Every structure is written in C-alpha cells, then in structure tokens.
Coordinates of C-alpha atoms in Angstrom, one line a residue:
Chain A
X1 CA -44.0 -163.4 -67.8
X2 CA -42.8 -163.2 -64.3
X3 CA -45.3 -164.5 -61.8
X4 CA -44.0 -162.4 -59.0
X5 CA -44.4 -159.2 -61.0
X6 CA -48.1 -160.2 -61.4
X7 CA -48.5 -161.2 -57.8
X8 CA -47.1 -158.0 -56.4
X9 CA -49.1 -155.6 -58.6
X10 CA -51.9 -155.0 -55.9
X11 CA -49.1 -154.4 -53.3
X12 CA -47.4 -151.8 -55.5
X13 CA -50.7 -150.1 -56.1
X14 CA -51.3 -149.9 -52.4
X15 CA -47.8 -148.7 -51.7
X16 CA -48.1 -145.9 -54.2
X17 CA -51.4 -144.9 -52.6
X18 CA -49.7 -144.7 -49.2
X19 CA -46.9 -142.6 -50.8
X20 CA -49.5 -140.2 -52.2
X21 CA -51.3 -139.9 -48.9
X22 CA -48.0 -139.2 -47.1
X23 CA -47.2 -136.5 -49.6
X24 CA -50.6 -134.9 -49.0
X25 CA -50.2 -135.2 -45.3
X26 CA -47.0 -133.1 -45.5
X27 CA -48.5 -130.5 -47.8
X28 CA -52.1 -130.2 -46.6
X29 CA -53.7 -129.3 -43.3
X30 CA -55.8 -132.4 -43.2
X31 CA -54.4 -135.2 -41.0
X32 CA -54.3 -138.5 -42.9
X33 CA -52.2 -140.4 -40.4
X34 CA -55.0 -142.7 -39.3
X35 CA -55.7 -143.7 -42.9
X36 CA -52.0 -144.1 -43.6
X37 CA -51.6 -146.4 -40.7
X38 CA -54.6 -148.4 -41.7
X39 CA -53.3 -148.7 -45.3
X40 CA -49.8 -149.6 -44.1
X41 CA -51.2 -152.4 -41.9
X42 CA -53.2 -153.6 -45.0
X43 CA -50.0 -153.5 -47.1
X44 CA -48.0 -155.5 -44.5
X45 CA -50.8 -158.1 -44.3
X46 CA -50.9 -158.3 -48.1
X47 CA -47.2 -158.7 -48.3
X48 CA -47.2 -161.5 -45.8
X49 CA -50.1 -163.2 -47.7
X50 CA -48.3 -162.9 -51.0
X51 CA -44.7 -163.7 -49.9
X52 CA -45.2 -165.6 -46.7
X53 CA -45.4 -169.0 -48.3
X54 CA -43.9 -168.9 -51.8
X55 CA -43.7 -172.2 -53.8
X56 CA -40.2 -173.1 -55.2
X57 CA -41.4 -172.1 -58.7
X58 CA -42.5 -168.7 -57.4
X59 CA -39.1 -168.3 -55.8
X60 CA -37.5 -169.1 -59.1
X61 CA -39.4 -166.1 -60.5
X62 CA -38.3 -164.0 -57.6
X63 CA -34.7 -164.9 -58.5
X64 CA -35.5 -163.7 -62.0
X65 CA -37.4 -160.5 -60.9
X66 CA -36.5 -157.6 -63.3
X67 CA -35.6 -155.4 -60.3
X68 CA -33.5 -158.0 -58.4
X69 CA -29.9 -156.8 -57.7
X70 CA -27.5 -158.0 -60.4
X71 CA -23.8 -159.0 -60.1
X72 CA -22.6 -155.5 -60.9
X73 CA -24.8 -154.0 -58.2
X74 CA -22.8 -155.9 -55.6
X75 CA -19.5 -155.5 -57.4
X76 CA -19.8 -151.7 -57.8
X77 CA -20.7 -151.5 -54.1
X78 CA -17.2 -152.5 -53.4
X79 CA -14.6 -149.7 -53.2
X80 CA -12.6 -148.8 -56.3
X81 CA -13.9 -151.6 -58.7
X82 CA -11.7 -151.6 -61.8
X83 CA -13.0 -153.8 -64.7
X84 CA -10.6 -156.0 -66.6
X85 CA -11.7 -157.2 -70.0
X86 CA -11.1 -160.0 -72.5
X87 CA -9.8 -163.6 -72.7
X88 CA -6.8 -162.5 -74.8
X89 CA -7.7 -164.9 -77.5
X90 CA -11.1 -164.3 -79.0
X91 CA -13.2 -161.5 -77.6
X92 CA -14.6 -159.9 -74.4
X93 CA -17.7 -161.7 -73.1
X94 CA -20.1 -159.2 -71.5
X95 CA -21.9 -162.0 -69.7
X96 CA -19.0 -162.3 -67.3
X97 CA -17.6 -159.2 -65.6
X98 CA -14.2 -159.4 -64.0
X99 CA -11.8 -157.1 -62.2
X100 CA -10.4 -156.1 -58.9
X101 CA -11.7 -154.0 -56.0
X102 CA -11.5 -153.4 -52.2
X103 CA -13.7 -155.2 -49.7
X104 CA -13.5 -153.0 -46.6
X105 CA -10.0 -152.1 -47.5
X106 CA -9.0 -155.7 -48.5
X107 CA -7.8 -156.1 -52.1
X108 CA -9.9 -158.8 -53.8
X109 CA -10.4 -160.1 -57.4
X110 CA -14.0 -160.3 -58.5
X111 CA -16.0 -162.3 -61.1
X112 CA -19.7 -162.1 -61.8
X113 CA -22.3 -163.4 -64.2
X114 CA -24.1 -160.3 -65.4
X115 CA -27.6 -160.0 -66.9
X116 CA -29.2 -156.9 -68.3
X117 CA -31.9 -154.7 -66.9
X118 CA -33.8 -154.3 -70.2
X119 CA -34.0 -155.9 -73.6
X120 CA -31.2 -153.9 -75.1
X121 CA -28.9 -154.6 -72.1
X122 CA -29.9 -158.2 -72.1
X123 CA -29.0 -158.6 -75.7
X124 CA -25.6 -157.1 -75.0
X125 CA -25.1 -159.4 -71.9
X126 CA -26.6 -162.4 -73.7
X127 CA -29.1 -162.7 -70.8
X128 CA -26.2 -163.6 -68.5
X129 CA -25.3 -166.7 -70.4
X130 CA -21.5 -166.9 -70.9
X131 CA -19.7 -168.2 -73.9
X132 CA -16.4 -170.1 -73.6
X133 CA -14.4 -166.8 -73.9
X134 CA -16.3 -165.6 -70.7
X135 CA -15.0 -168.6 -68.8
X136 CA -11.5 -168.1 -70.2
X137 CA -11.6 -164.5 -69.1
X138 CA -12.6 -165.9 -65.7
X139 CA -9.6 -168.2 -65.7
X140 CA -7.3 -165.2 -66.2
X141 CA -8.8 -163.6 -63.1
X142 CA -8.5 -166.8 -61.1
X143 CA -4.8 -167.0 -62.1
X144 CA -4.2 -163.4 -61.1
X145 CA -5.8 -164.0 -57.7
X146 CA -3.5 -166.9 -57.2
X147 CA -0.4 -165.2 -58.5
X148 CA -0.9 -162.1 -56.4
X149 CA -2.3 -164.0 -53.4
X150 CA -5.6 -162.1 -53.2
X151 CA -9.0 -163.6 -52.3
X152 CA -11.4 -164.3 -55.2
X153 CA -15.1 -163.3 -54.8
X154 CA -17.6 -164.6 -57.3
X155 CA -21.2 -163.6 -58.0
X156 CA -23.3 -166.3 -59.6
X157 CA -26.4 -165.4 -61.6
X158 CA -26.9 -167.2 -64.8
X159 CA -29.7 -169.3 -66.5
X160 CA -26.8 -171.4 -67.7
X161 CA -23.8 -171.4 -70.1
X162 CA -24.9 -170.5 -73.6
X163 CA -26.0 -173.4 -75.8
X164 CA -25.1 -172.3 -79.3
X165 CA -23.0 -173.1 -82.3
X166 CA -20.1 -170.8 -81.6
X167 CA -20.1 -171.9 -77.9
X168 CA -19.7 -175.5 -79.0
X169 CA -17.1 -174.7 -81.7
X170 CA -15.0 -172.8 -79.1
X171 CA -15.2 -175.5 -76.5
X172 CA -17.8 -174.6 -73.9
X173 CA -17.2 -177.9 -72.1
X174 CA -13.5 -177.5 -72.0
X175 CA -13.8 -173.9 -70.8
X176 CA -16.0 -174.8 -67.8
X177 CA -13.9 -178.0 -67.1
X178 CA -10.7 -175.8 -67.0
X179 CA -12.4 -173.4 -64.6
X180 CA -13.3 -176.2 -62.2
X181 CA -9.8 -177.7 -62.3
X182 CA -8.2 -174.3 -61.7
X183 CA -10.6 -173.4 -58.9
X184 CA -10.1 -176.8 -57.2
X185 CA -6.4 -176.1 -56.8
X186 CA -6.3 -172.3 -56.6
X187 CA -3.9 -171.3 -53.8
X188 CA -6.0 -168.4 -52.5
X189 CA -9.4 -168.2 -50.7
X190 CA -12.5 -168.3 -52.9
X191 CA -15.8 -167.0 -51.6
X192 CA -18.9 -167.7 -53.8
X193 CA -22.2 -165.7 -53.7
X194 CA -25.1 -167.3 -55.5
X195 CA -27.3 -164.2 -55.7
X196 CA -29.8 -165.0 -58.5
X197 CA -30.0 -168.0 -60.8
X198 CA -27.6 -170.9 -60.3
X199 CA -28.1 -172.5 -63.7
X200 CA -26.2 -175.8 -63.7
X201 CA -22.7 -176.2 -65.1
X202 CA -22.7 -172.6 -66.3
X203 CA -23.1 -171.5 -62.7
X204 CA -20.7 -174.0 -61.2
X205 CA -17.9 -172.8 -63.6
X206 CA -17.4 -169.9 -61.2
X207 CA -18.9 -171.4 -58.1
X208 CA -16.4 -174.0 -56.8
X209 CA -14.9 -172.4 -53.6
X210 CA -14.2 -172.5 -49.9
X211 CA -17.3 -170.8 -48.7
X212 CA -20.6 -170.8 -50.6
X213 CA -23.1 -168.1 -49.7
X214 CA -26.6 -168.1 -51.2
X215 CA -29.3 -165.5 -51.1
X216 CA -32.5 -166.9 -49.5
X217 CA -34.5 -166.8 -52.7
X218 CA -31.8 -167.6 -55.2
X219 CA -32.0 -171.0 -56.9
X220 CA -29.2 -173.4 -57.8
X221 CA -30.0 -176.6 -59.7
X222 CA -28.6 -179.3 -61.9
X223 CA -31.0 -178.2 -64.6
X224 CA -33.5 -175.2 -64.9
X225 CA -37.0 -176.2 -63.9
X226 CA -38.1 -175.6 -67.6
X227 CA -35.3 -177.9 -68.9
X228 CA -36.1 -180.6 -66.3
X229 CA -39.8 -180.5 -67.2
X230 CA -39.2 -180.8 -70.9
X231 CA -36.8 -183.7 -70.3
X232 CA -39.1 -185.5 -67.8
X233 CA -42.5 -184.8 -69.2
X234 CA -41.8 -183.3 -72.6
X235 CA -43.7 -180.4 -71.3
X236 CA -42.0 -177.1 -70.2
X237 CA -45.2 -175.9 -68.6
X238 CA -44.7 -178.4 -65.8
X239 CA -41.8 -176.4 -64.6
X240 CA -43.5 -175.6 -61.3
X241 CA -43.7 -179.4 -60.6
X242 CA -40.0 -179.8 -61.6
X243 CA -39.0 -176.8 -59.4
X244 CA -40.4 -178.7 -56.4
X245 CA -38.6 -181.9 -57.1
X246 CA -35.2 -180.5 -58.0
X247 CA -34.6 -179.3 -54.4
X248 CA -33.1 -176.0 -55.7
X249 CA -33.9 -173.7 -52.7
X250 CA -31.3 -172.3 -50.3
X251 CA -32.9 -174.2 -47.3
X252 CA -32.8 -177.6 -49.1
X253 CA -29.2 -177.0 -50.4
X254 CA -28.1 -176.1 -46.9
X255 CA -29.4 -179.4 -45.7
X256 CA -27.5 -181.2 -48.4
X257 CA -24.3 -179.4 -47.2
X258 CA -23.9 -177.9 -50.6
X259 CA -24.4 -174.3 -49.4
X260 CA -22.5 -173.0 -46.3
X261 CA -24.4 -169.9 -45.5
X262 CA -27.8 -168.4 -46.4
X263 CA -28.3 -164.6 -46.4
X264 CA -31.9 -163.7 -45.6
X265 CA -33.9 -161.4 -47.9
X266 CA -36.5 -158.9 -46.8
X267 CA -40.1 -160.0 -47.1
X268 CA -41.0 -159.8 -50.8
X269 CA -37.4 -160.4 -52.0
X270 CA -34.1 -158.6 -52.4
X271 CA -35.6 -155.9 -54.7
X272 CA -37.7 -154.6 -51.8
X273 CA -34.5 -153.4 -50.1
X274 CA -31.6 -153.6 -52.5
X275 CA -29.1 -151.6 -50.4
X276 CA -29.7 -153.7 -47.3
X277 CA -29.3 -157.0 -49.3
X278 CA -26.0 -155.8 -50.9
X279 CA -24.7 -154.8 -47.5
X280 CA -25.6 -158.1 -46.0
X281 CA -23.9 -160.1 -48.8
X282 CA -20.7 -158.0 -48.6
X283 CA -20.7 -158.4 -44.8
X284 CA -20.9 -162.1 -45.2
X285 CA -18.1 -162.0 -47.8
X286 CA -16.0 -159.9 -45.4
X287 CA -16.4 -162.4 -42.5
X288 CA -15.6 -165.4 -44.8
X289 CA -12.6 -163.8 -46.4
X290 CA -11.1 -162.7 -43.0
X291 CA -11.6 -166.3 -41.6
X292 CA -10.1 -168.0 -44.7
X293 CA -7.2 -165.6 -44.9
X294 CA -6.0 -166.9 -41.5
X295 CA -5.6 -170.5 -42.8
X296 CA -2.3 -171.7 -44.1
X297 CA -2.6 -172.2 -47.9
X298 CA -2.1 -176.0 -47.8
X299 CA -4.8 -176.4 -45.2
X300 CA -7.1 -174.2 -47.2
X301 CA -6.6 -176.4 -50.3
X302 CA -7.0 -179.6 -48.2
X303 CA -10.2 -178.3 -46.7
X304 CA -11.6 -177.4 -50.1
X305 CA -10.8 -180.9 -51.3
X306 CA -12.5 -182.5 -48.4
X307 CA -15.5 -180.2 -48.7
X308 CA -16.3 -181.6 -52.2
X309 CA -14.8 -185.1 -51.6
X310 CA -17.6 -185.9 -49.1
X311 CA -20.5 -184.9 -51.2
X312 CA -22.4 -187.9 -52.5
X313 CA -25.2 -190.3 -51.6
X314 CA -24.1 -193.8 -52.0
X315 CA -23.9 -197.0 -50.0
X316 CA -21.6 -199.9 -50.2
X317 CA -23.4 -203.2 -50.5
X318 CA -22.1 -206.8 -50.0
X319 CA -19.0 -205.8 -48.0
X320 CA -16.0 -207.9 -48.7
X321 CA -16.7 -208.7 -52.3
X322 CA -14.5 -205.8 -53.4
X323 CA -11.5 -207.6 -51.7
X324 CA -11.6 -210.7 -53.8
Chain B
X1 CA -14.4 -213.9 -81.2
X2 CA -11.7 -214.3 -78.6
X3 CA -12.4 -216.6 -75.6
X4 CA -14.1 -215.0 -72.7
X5 CA -11.3 -213.6 -70.4
X6 CA -11.1 -214.8 -66.9
X7 CA -12.2 -211.5 -65.3
X8 CA -15.4 -211.5 -67.3
X9 CA -16.1 -215.2 -66.5
X10 CA -15.4 -214.5 -62.8
X11 CA -17.8 -211.6 -62.9
X12 CA -20.6 -214.0 -63.7
X13 CA -24.0 -212.9 -65.0
X14 CA -24.0 -210.9 -68.2
X15 CA -27.1 -208.8 -68.9
X16 CA -29.9 -210.3 -70.9
X17 CA -29.9 -209.0 -74.4
X18 CA -32.7 -206.5 -74.9
X19 CA -34.1 -208.8 -77.6
X20 CA -33.1 -212.3 -78.6
X21 CA -33.2 -211.3 -82.3
X22 CA -30.3 -212.7 -84.3
X23 CA -30.1 -209.6 -86.3
X24 CA -29.3 -206.0 -85.6
X25 CA -30.1 -203.0 -87.8
X26 CA -27.4 -200.4 -88.3
X27 CA -29.1 -197.2 -87.1
X28 CA -27.0 -195.2 -89.6
X29 CA -27.4 -197.1 -92.9
X30 CA -30.1 -199.6 -92.0
X31 CA -27.9 -202.5 -93.0
X32 CA -29.1 -205.9 -91.5
X33 CA -26.3 -207.4 -89.5
X34 CA -25.9 -210.8 -88.0
X35 CA -25.4 -210.2 -84.2
X36 CA -22.7 -212.9 -83.9
X37 CA -20.7 -211.2 -86.7
X38 CA -21.1 -207.8 -85.1
X39 CA -19.0 -208.8 -82.1
X40 CA -16.2 -210.0 -84.4
X41 CA -16.5 -206.7 -86.1
X42 CA -16.0 -204.8 -82.8
X43 CA -19.6 -203.6 -83.1
X44 CA -18.7 -201.5 -86.2
X45 CA -21.1 -201.6 -89.2
X46 CA -19.0 -203.2 -92.1
X47 CA -21.0 -201.2 -94.6
X48 CA -20.9 -197.6 -93.3
X49 CA -18.4 -197.8 -90.4
X50 CA -21.0 -196.7 -87.8
X51 CA -19.9 -197.5 -84.2
X52 CA -22.6 -199.2 -82.3
X53 CA -22.7 -198.1 -78.6
X54 CA -21.1 -200.8 -76.6
X55 CA -21.3 -201.9 -73.0
X56 CA -18.6 -201.2 -70.5
X57 CA -17.8 -204.9 -70.4
X58 CA -17.4 -205.1 -74.1
X59 CA -15.3 -202.0 -74.1
X60 CA -13.0 -203.4 -71.4
X61 CA -12.7 -206.6 -73.4
X62 CA -11.5 -204.5 -76.3
X63 CA -9.0 -202.5 -74.4
X64 CA -7.6 -204.6 -71.5
X65 CA -4.8 -207.1 -72.2
X66 CA -6.0 -209.9 -70.0
X67 CA -7.1 -209.4 -66.5
X68 CA -9.2 -206.5 -65.2
X69 CA -9.4 -206.2 -61.5
X70 CA -12.5 -204.3 -60.7
X71 CA -12.6 -201.9 -57.7
X72 CA -15.5 -200.2 -55.8
X73 CA -17.8 -202.6 -57.6
X74 CA -20.4 -202.6 -54.8
X75 CA -21.1 -198.9 -54.6
X76 CA -24.8 -198.3 -55.1
X77 CA -26.5 -195.0 -55.4
X78 CA -28.7 -193.6 -52.7
X79 CA -31.8 -191.4 -53.4
X80 CA -30.8 -188.0 -51.9
X81 CA -33.9 -186.2 -53.4
X82 CA -36.3 -189.0 -52.9
X83 CA -37.1 -188.4 -56.5
X84 CA -40.2 -189.4 -58.4
X85 CA -41.3 -188.3 -61.9
X86 CA -43.3 -190.8 -63.9
X87 CA -41.7 -193.5 -61.7
X88 CA -39.4 -193.3 -58.7
X89 CA -35.6 -193.0 -59.1
X90 CA -35.3 -196.2 -57.0
X91 CA -37.4 -198.1 -59.6
X92 CA -35.4 -196.6 -62.5
X93 CA -32.0 -197.6 -61.2
X94 CA -33.3 -201.1 -60.3
X95 CA -34.4 -201.4 -64.0
X96 CA -31.0 -200.1 -65.1
X97 CA -29.2 -202.7 -63.1
X98 CA -31.2 -205.5 -64.6
X99 CA -31.0 -204.1 -68.1
X100 CA -27.3 -203.4 -68.1
X101 CA -26.0 -206.1 -65.6
X102 CA -24.1 -203.3 -63.9
X103 CA -24.4 -201.7 -60.5
X104 CA -23.9 -198.2 -62.0
X105 CA -23.0 -196.2 -65.1
X106 CA -19.3 -196.8 -64.8
X107 CA -16.9 -199.7 -64.1
X108 CA -13.5 -199.0 -62.6
X109 CA -10.5 -201.1 -62.1
X110 CA -6.9 -201.9 -62.9
X111 CA -5.5 -203.6 -66.0
X112 CA -2.8 -203.3 -68.6
X113 CA -3.5 -201.7 -72.0
X114 CA -1.1 -202.9 -74.7
X115 CA 1.4 -203.8 -71.9
X116 CA 1.1 -200.6 -69.9
X117 CA -0.4 -200.8 -66.4
X118 CA -3.2 -198.3 -65.8
X119 CA -6.3 -197.5 -63.8
X120 CA -9.2 -197.7 -66.2
X121 CA -12.8 -196.4 -65.9
X122 CA -15.4 -197.2 -68.5
X123 CA -18.8 -195.6 -68.6
X124 CA -21.9 -197.4 -69.9
X125 CA -24.7 -195.5 -71.7
X126 CA -27.1 -198.3 -71.0
X127 CA -27.3 -197.3 -67.3
X128 CA -29.3 -194.1 -67.0
X129 CA -27.8 -192.7 -70.2
X130 CA -24.4 -192.9 -68.6
X131 CA -25.3 -190.0 -66.4
X132 CA -23.1 -189.0 -63.5
X133 CA -24.6 -189.2 -60.0
X134 CA -23.0 -189.9 -56.7
X135 CA -21.6 -193.3 -57.6
X136 CA -20.0 -192.3 -60.9
X137 CA -18.5 -189.2 -59.2
X138 CA -17.2 -191.4 -56.3
X139 CA -15.8 -194.1 -58.5
X140 CA -14.0 -191.7 -60.8
X141 CA -12.6 -190.0 -57.8
X142 CA -11.5 -193.2 -56.1
X143 CA -9.9 -194.5 -59.3
X144 CA -7.9 -191.3 -59.8
X145 CA -6.9 -191.2 -56.1
X146 CA -5.8 -194.8 -56.2
X147 CA -3.8 -194.2 -59.5
X148 CA -2.1 -191.4 -57.6
X149 CA -1.1 -193.8 -54.8
X150 CA 0.1 -196.5 -57.2
X151 CA 1.7 -193.9 -59.5
X152 CA -0.2 -195.3 -62.5
X153 CA -1.7 -193.4 -65.5
X154 CA -5.5 -193.0 -65.4
X155 CA -7.7 -193.6 -68.4
X156 CA -11.4 -192.9 -68.5
X157 CA -13.6 -193.9 -71.4
X158 CA -16.6 -191.5 -71.3
X159 CA -20.2 -192.1 -72.5
X160 CA -22.6 -189.9 -70.8
X161 CA -25.6 -187.6 -71.1
X162 CA -24.2 -185.4 -68.3
X163 CA -25.1 -184.9 -64.7
X164 CA -27.9 -187.1 -63.4
X165 CA -31.0 -185.1 -62.9
X166 CA -32.6 -187.4 -60.4
X167 CA -29.8 -186.7 -57.9
X168 CA -30.1 -182.9 -58.4
X169 CA -27.3 -180.8 -57.0
X170 CA -25.7 -183.8 -55.4
X171 CA -25.0 -184.9 -59.0
X172 CA -23.8 -181.5 -60.2
X173 CA -21.4 -181.4 -57.3
X174 CA -19.8 -184.6 -58.6
X175 CA -18.3 -182.3 -61.3
X176 CA -16.6 -180.4 -58.6
X177 CA -15.5 -183.5 -56.8
X178 CA -14.0 -185.2 -59.8
X179 CA -12.3 -181.9 -61.0
X180 CA -10.6 -181.6 -57.6
X181 CA -9.4 -185.2 -57.9
X182 CA -8.0 -184.5 -61.4
X183 CA -6.4 -181.3 -60.2
X184 CA -4.5 -183.2 -57.5
X185 CA -3.6 -186.0 -59.8
X186 CA -2.1 -183.4 -62.3
X187 CA 0.1 -182.1 -59.5
X188 CA 1.6 -185.5 -59.0
X189 CA 2.9 -185.4 -62.6
X190 CA 0.9 -188.5 -63.7
X191 CA -0.8 -188.8 -67.1
X192 CA -4.6 -188.6 -67.4
X193 CA -6.1 -189.7 -70.7
X194 CA -9.8 -189.7 -71.7
X195 CA -11.5 -191.4 -74.6
X196 CA -14.7 -189.6 -75.6
X197 CA -17.3 -192.0 -77.1
X198 CA -20.8 -191.6 -78.3
X199 CA -22.2 -189.6 -76.6
X200 CA -20.2 -187.4 -74.2
X201 CA -22.1 -184.3 -73.1
X202 CA -23.0 -182.0 -70.3
X203 CA -21.5 -182.5 -66.8
X204 CA -19.1 -185.2 -67.8
X205 CA -17.7 -183.3 -70.8
X206 CA -17.6 -180.1 -68.7
X207 CA -15.5 -181.8 -66.0
X208 CA -13.1 -184.8 -66.3
X209 CA -13.9 -185.5 -69.9
X210 CA -12.1 -182.4 -71.1
X211 CA -9.5 -182.2 -68.2
X212 CA -7.2 -184.9 -69.6
X213 CA -3.6 -184.4 -70.8
X214 CA -4.6 -186.2 -74.0
X215 CA -8.2 -186.3 -75.3
X216 CA -9.0 -189.0 -77.8
X217 CA -12.4 -189.1 -79.5
X218 CA -13.7 -192.3 -81.0
X219 CA -14.8 -191.7 -84.6
X220 CA -18.3 -190.6 -85.3
X221 CA -19.2 -189.8 -81.6
X222 CA -21.5 -186.9 -80.6
X223 CA -19.5 -184.7 -78.2
X224 CA -20.5 -181.4 -76.8
X225 CA -21.7 -179.3 -73.8
X226 CA -25.3 -178.8 -74.7
X227 CA -27.5 -181.4 -76.3
X228 CA -28.5 -180.9 -79.9
X229 CA -32.2 -180.5 -79.0
X230 CA -31.4 -177.7 -76.5
X231 CA -29.3 -175.9 -79.1
X232 CA -32.0 -176.3 -81.7
X233 CA -34.6 -174.8 -79.4
X234 CA -32.4 -171.9 -78.3
X235 CA -31.1 -170.7 -81.7
X236 CA -33.8 -172.0 -84.0
X237 CA -31.6 -172.3 -87.0
X238 CA -30.2 -175.2 -89.0
X239 CA -27.1 -176.8 -87.3
X240 CA -24.1 -177.3 -89.6
X241 CA -23.5 -180.8 -91.0
X242 CA -21.5 -183.0 -88.6
X243 CA -22.0 -180.5 -85.8
X244 CA -20.7 -181.9 -82.5
X245 CA -19.2 -184.9 -84.2
X246 CA -15.7 -186.1 -83.2
X247 CA -14.4 -184.9 -86.6
X248 CA -16.0 -181.4 -86.0
X249 CA -14.3 -181.3 -82.6
X250 CA -10.9 -182.2 -84.1
X251 CA -11.3 -179.5 -86.7
X252 CA -12.1 -176.9 -84.0
X253 CA -9.2 -177.9 -81.9
X254 CA -11.1 -179.5 -79.1
X255 CA -9.6 -183.0 -79.1
X256 CA -6.1 -184.3 -79.8
X257 CA -7.1 -187.1 -82.3
X258 CA -10.0 -189.0 -83.7
X259 CA -9.4 -192.7 -83.7
X260 CA -11.4 -195.6 -85.2
X261 CA -12.5 -198.3 -82.7
X262 CA -10.2 -200.9 -84.1
X263 CA -7.2 -198.5 -83.6
X264 CA -8.1 -197.5 -80.1
X265 CA -6.1 -200.0 -78.2
X266 CA -2.8 -199.6 -80.1
X267 CA -3.3 -195.8 -80.1
X268 CA -3.8 -195.8 -76.3
X269 CA -0.8 -198.1 -76.0
X270 CA 1.4 -195.7 -78.0
X271 CA 0.3 -192.7 -75.9
X272 CA 0.6 -194.5 -72.6
X273 CA 4.0 -195.9 -73.4
X274 CA 5.3 -192.4 -74.1
X275 CA 3.7 -190.8 -71.1
X276 CA 4.2 -193.6 -68.6
X277 CA 7.9 -194.2 -69.6
X278 CA 9.1 -191.8 -66.9
X279 CA 6.9 -193.4 -64.3
X280 CA 8.8 -196.7 -64.6
X281 CA 11.9 -194.9 -63.4
X282 CA 10.2 -194.0 -60.1
X283 CA 10.7 -196.7 -57.4
X284 CA 7.4 -198.1 -56.3

C-alpha cells in the first residue's frame, strides 16, 4: 500500500468537488465563485499540510506513486523516439527500454528503466527490475552512442536489479560490472536522470555519467529502505527508520556531491503536473548536453574520472608510517 | 608451518583469536580439527575439502613469495552518514579493527607471486563482512593506479558482502570509482586478475570482481549478485543444488576456472607469467 495514495485521498475528494462546482458554475445561473475560491484555499492549505513536510519514507512512497511519470513518459516526450530491442544473445528485456531520439533537434541515444502502470504491465516489465540481458542491451546502446559520437541520456527508475535464479545464471554481477566499466570510459557525454527509484547497483548500472540530475522526490540508495531494515533489525516494517538513516533524498545526496542538479517537483509530487515535470527534466538535459558537447573528449573523460575519484570519506592516520 | 615471513613480523600485532580453543569444527562436515594442523592444511578440511574463510594476512602468506610491501595502510574510514543502528558505525569499525587486527576490509601492497612482480589486494571478510566503503574503494583505486604507473599486473582477492550500508551512497559510489580505475588500467594494456573467494557478492562482484581479464574462483565459494536470502524471499521457490557456488558459476560461463586453495599460487603464477611476459619487454 502506498502511503501517499492514502494521504492524498481527502485532497483528491476536495479537488473533484471543486471541479464539480466549476462545471455547475459554467452551466447554471447560480454563482458559485465564492464557494469555489473558499474550497480552493482549503485545498491549497490541505496540500501544504500533507506535502509540506514529508518524511524520507513518505518521499520513497511518492517516488513509487502509481501515477508518477515513468521512463517512457520522458523518452516519448523527446522527438522521434525509435526503440531498439534485444541484447543479441538471449532475449529482449522489457525492464530496460533503449533507442534513439532527438532532444530539441540534437540526436541522442536513450536508456531507461521502465516499470508498468498496472499489474499486467508490471508483470511484463518485471516491476522495472532488469535481468542481465537488460544491462547487455544497455551496453549495446552505450557502444552505439560512443561509435556515432552522440550523447547518451539515461532515466533511472528501478527498485533494483532482479534477484532471481536466471539472473544469477546469466551473470547479473558481470552485466552490471561491464556497464560500469563501459560508462566510465565512454567517449561521449552521459547525462543521467534519476526520476523515480534509484535502487542500488541496479540503478547505478545505467547511472554513471558526467552530469547526474535527480528529481526532488526521487530516492537513490545503497539499499532499499525495506532491505536495509530487514538486514539491520530483521524487520522490514522499520523501513521508515532505515529511510531516514540511509540519506537517500536529493538534498542529502547533493550535499554529498553525488548528485549534480536537483529538479524541483510541484507541491504534492511529479504526478500533480506531469507535463511540467517532463519539460523541466528535458530542459535540464538540454542544458547539460549542450555544455558537455563543448568539452574536448579527453577532457570530458578526465573530468568524469575525477568526479568519481574524489568521492569517499576517509582519513589518513599516523602520517609517515606508509613510507617505511 | 613455514616460518613467519619478515613482512608479517614487521607488521607486528596479529589479531587475537576469537576463542583460544585448540579445536575448530568444520562447518561443512562437523569434523573436529586441531587448529595447529589446520594452518598446515591451508585451512582446508582434510575430510571434506571445505575451505575455511581465512584472513587477509594468511591469504597473503599463501600467495606472496617473500616480502609484501603494504601501501595505504593507514587509511581509516570516516562516518559520512553519522550512522547508528543498534550501535554506531564508529563503534562497529572500532570492534572490527580489534577483532581482525586490520585497519579496514582490504590490505593492498606489492609483492611477487611465483616469481612475478604484482600489485596485490586481499579483502578480509572478518572486517564488516568484507564490505566496500570509502577505504576499500580508495585502496583498490590507489593500487590499480599505482600498478598502472609501475606497469605491473594487478591482482585482487575478493571476499565481500557487497557495498557497505553504513556508508550509504558514498559506498555505492565506490563501485563507480573502482570501475573507472579498472577502465583506465585496461586501456594501458596491463593485466587485471581477480580471485573470487567465499563469499563474493553485491557491490564488489558487480564492479571490479567481474571486470578482470581472468577471473579465478576458489573452489566451493559462494559467488553472486544477490544474497541467497534475498533471492529466497523474492522467488519463494527451492534454489537448485550448488546454486551460486564456484562450480555453478563455471558451468554457467561466469568464471574462467575453479581452483583449489593449494593450487591457487601456482595457477596465478602460470597466468601471470603468460600475461606479464610482454610487460618485461617494456623499459621501466
């Protein structure tokens, strides 16, 4: 059960009441404008109360909201998206979509982790949890981007790479490891958008890049709050506690220097104004791509190396001992 | 048992044994084993062949010819998340240092293996389950970078539960950092070899563990992306026999070879001699 869906129920009721009054206002002679204004003020107040101060755990649920924009919503908002399928070895993994498109006229390659909107779609997309063949399809697209010198855009939204028998048999570790190695040295700009769930290594597999953008209420973590809670306290119901400690919000990850840019969401989350959020993300992508395209390739790769090289929290004790 | 090598003596304090019992029980076949014999047997159960998990120091003693010159030995982790669960991260790592006698979950340095000069990293499961946080990521990266400068092959013996949760995303990013180091190293045309030992999972297997030119699995190790428990909970069906074992991985084409502990050093020597032969021709 999604806690945000529960929280926003009274708001949705109020909003549909306002819609009803507005319709009456247009069709009837009676003037409801005073009532409408009063209800709108109430709705705004309610919205601010519900969403003004969300806990990390509530924000995790916002990132999982059934109406949140998914990877394909962003990708199909690009011009002329053409999907490319398959890893050429085993099968096509619907949890990762891949292809090419135009970003304001600029040719780009795109990758995204794709969830479903309903149960049927989610079964088809495996709830956005890729198998090794998904990461191998991703590698094909990465190589195309490099070969034809086009920027790569990725959209990250996965609970994690799939933990299953087939995934292990076909080398889930190797598939992600190879993505990371390829992305680290890829001789073309890479812009990453963390738009929903950033579930650990499964997210990172398509999230190593030059400019990392994160939607305000997306989460990105070394482990999902549920997994962390079951490891730490053998109790998955303590996920709200784990969500607090993992520092998985966009603000905290910006402070750590892991995220380069946060794109704001409307009050209540991305699903309250999907079109606006998509536009903001693609605008941010456009700015990043234009800036990165100006860099000589060697400098681009060096900067990418340094970006990750400096991430770490360690101190050197007892200076001089190392020299003996 | 061979006499204590100089590097080990110079290193000083060895960790206190968890118990001063004279006997160990094989976790696989329950055989009672005299501890002193176990070292002679390379910590392999003589009855069933089970490999006991061994410390990084013991592993280095098994692999290095003589001297092992440790580098970056003083790196100590910070506490980027100011993490506390049942106890604080600071308390946990202090306990790990006492228990393992190590500063962190990996030792890195330079030595010869069967006559071939290499940079060697060895992970230790006794320190936070061999998890990769800032220090492991930094030491692996430093080792690979230094191997690049010295034009030496790099060998990493893995034993890890994955990325270290208590360091959050800073730990996850060590996968990216080490991968970038491996990618650069590969461009220099230098050989990178990993030995996957029990257990190698998660963030380490999904980064440098599986990025090597040659991947050797020690026999009977558990190797995979997801932990067994997670898979169990997700799919709720019986896992096949030997699932995620070294032998299972060999059968599924994921590793180059499965090697018994006693054969590890000569095997590494053979591989290194072949791959490093062309390096010798390059002037220093």
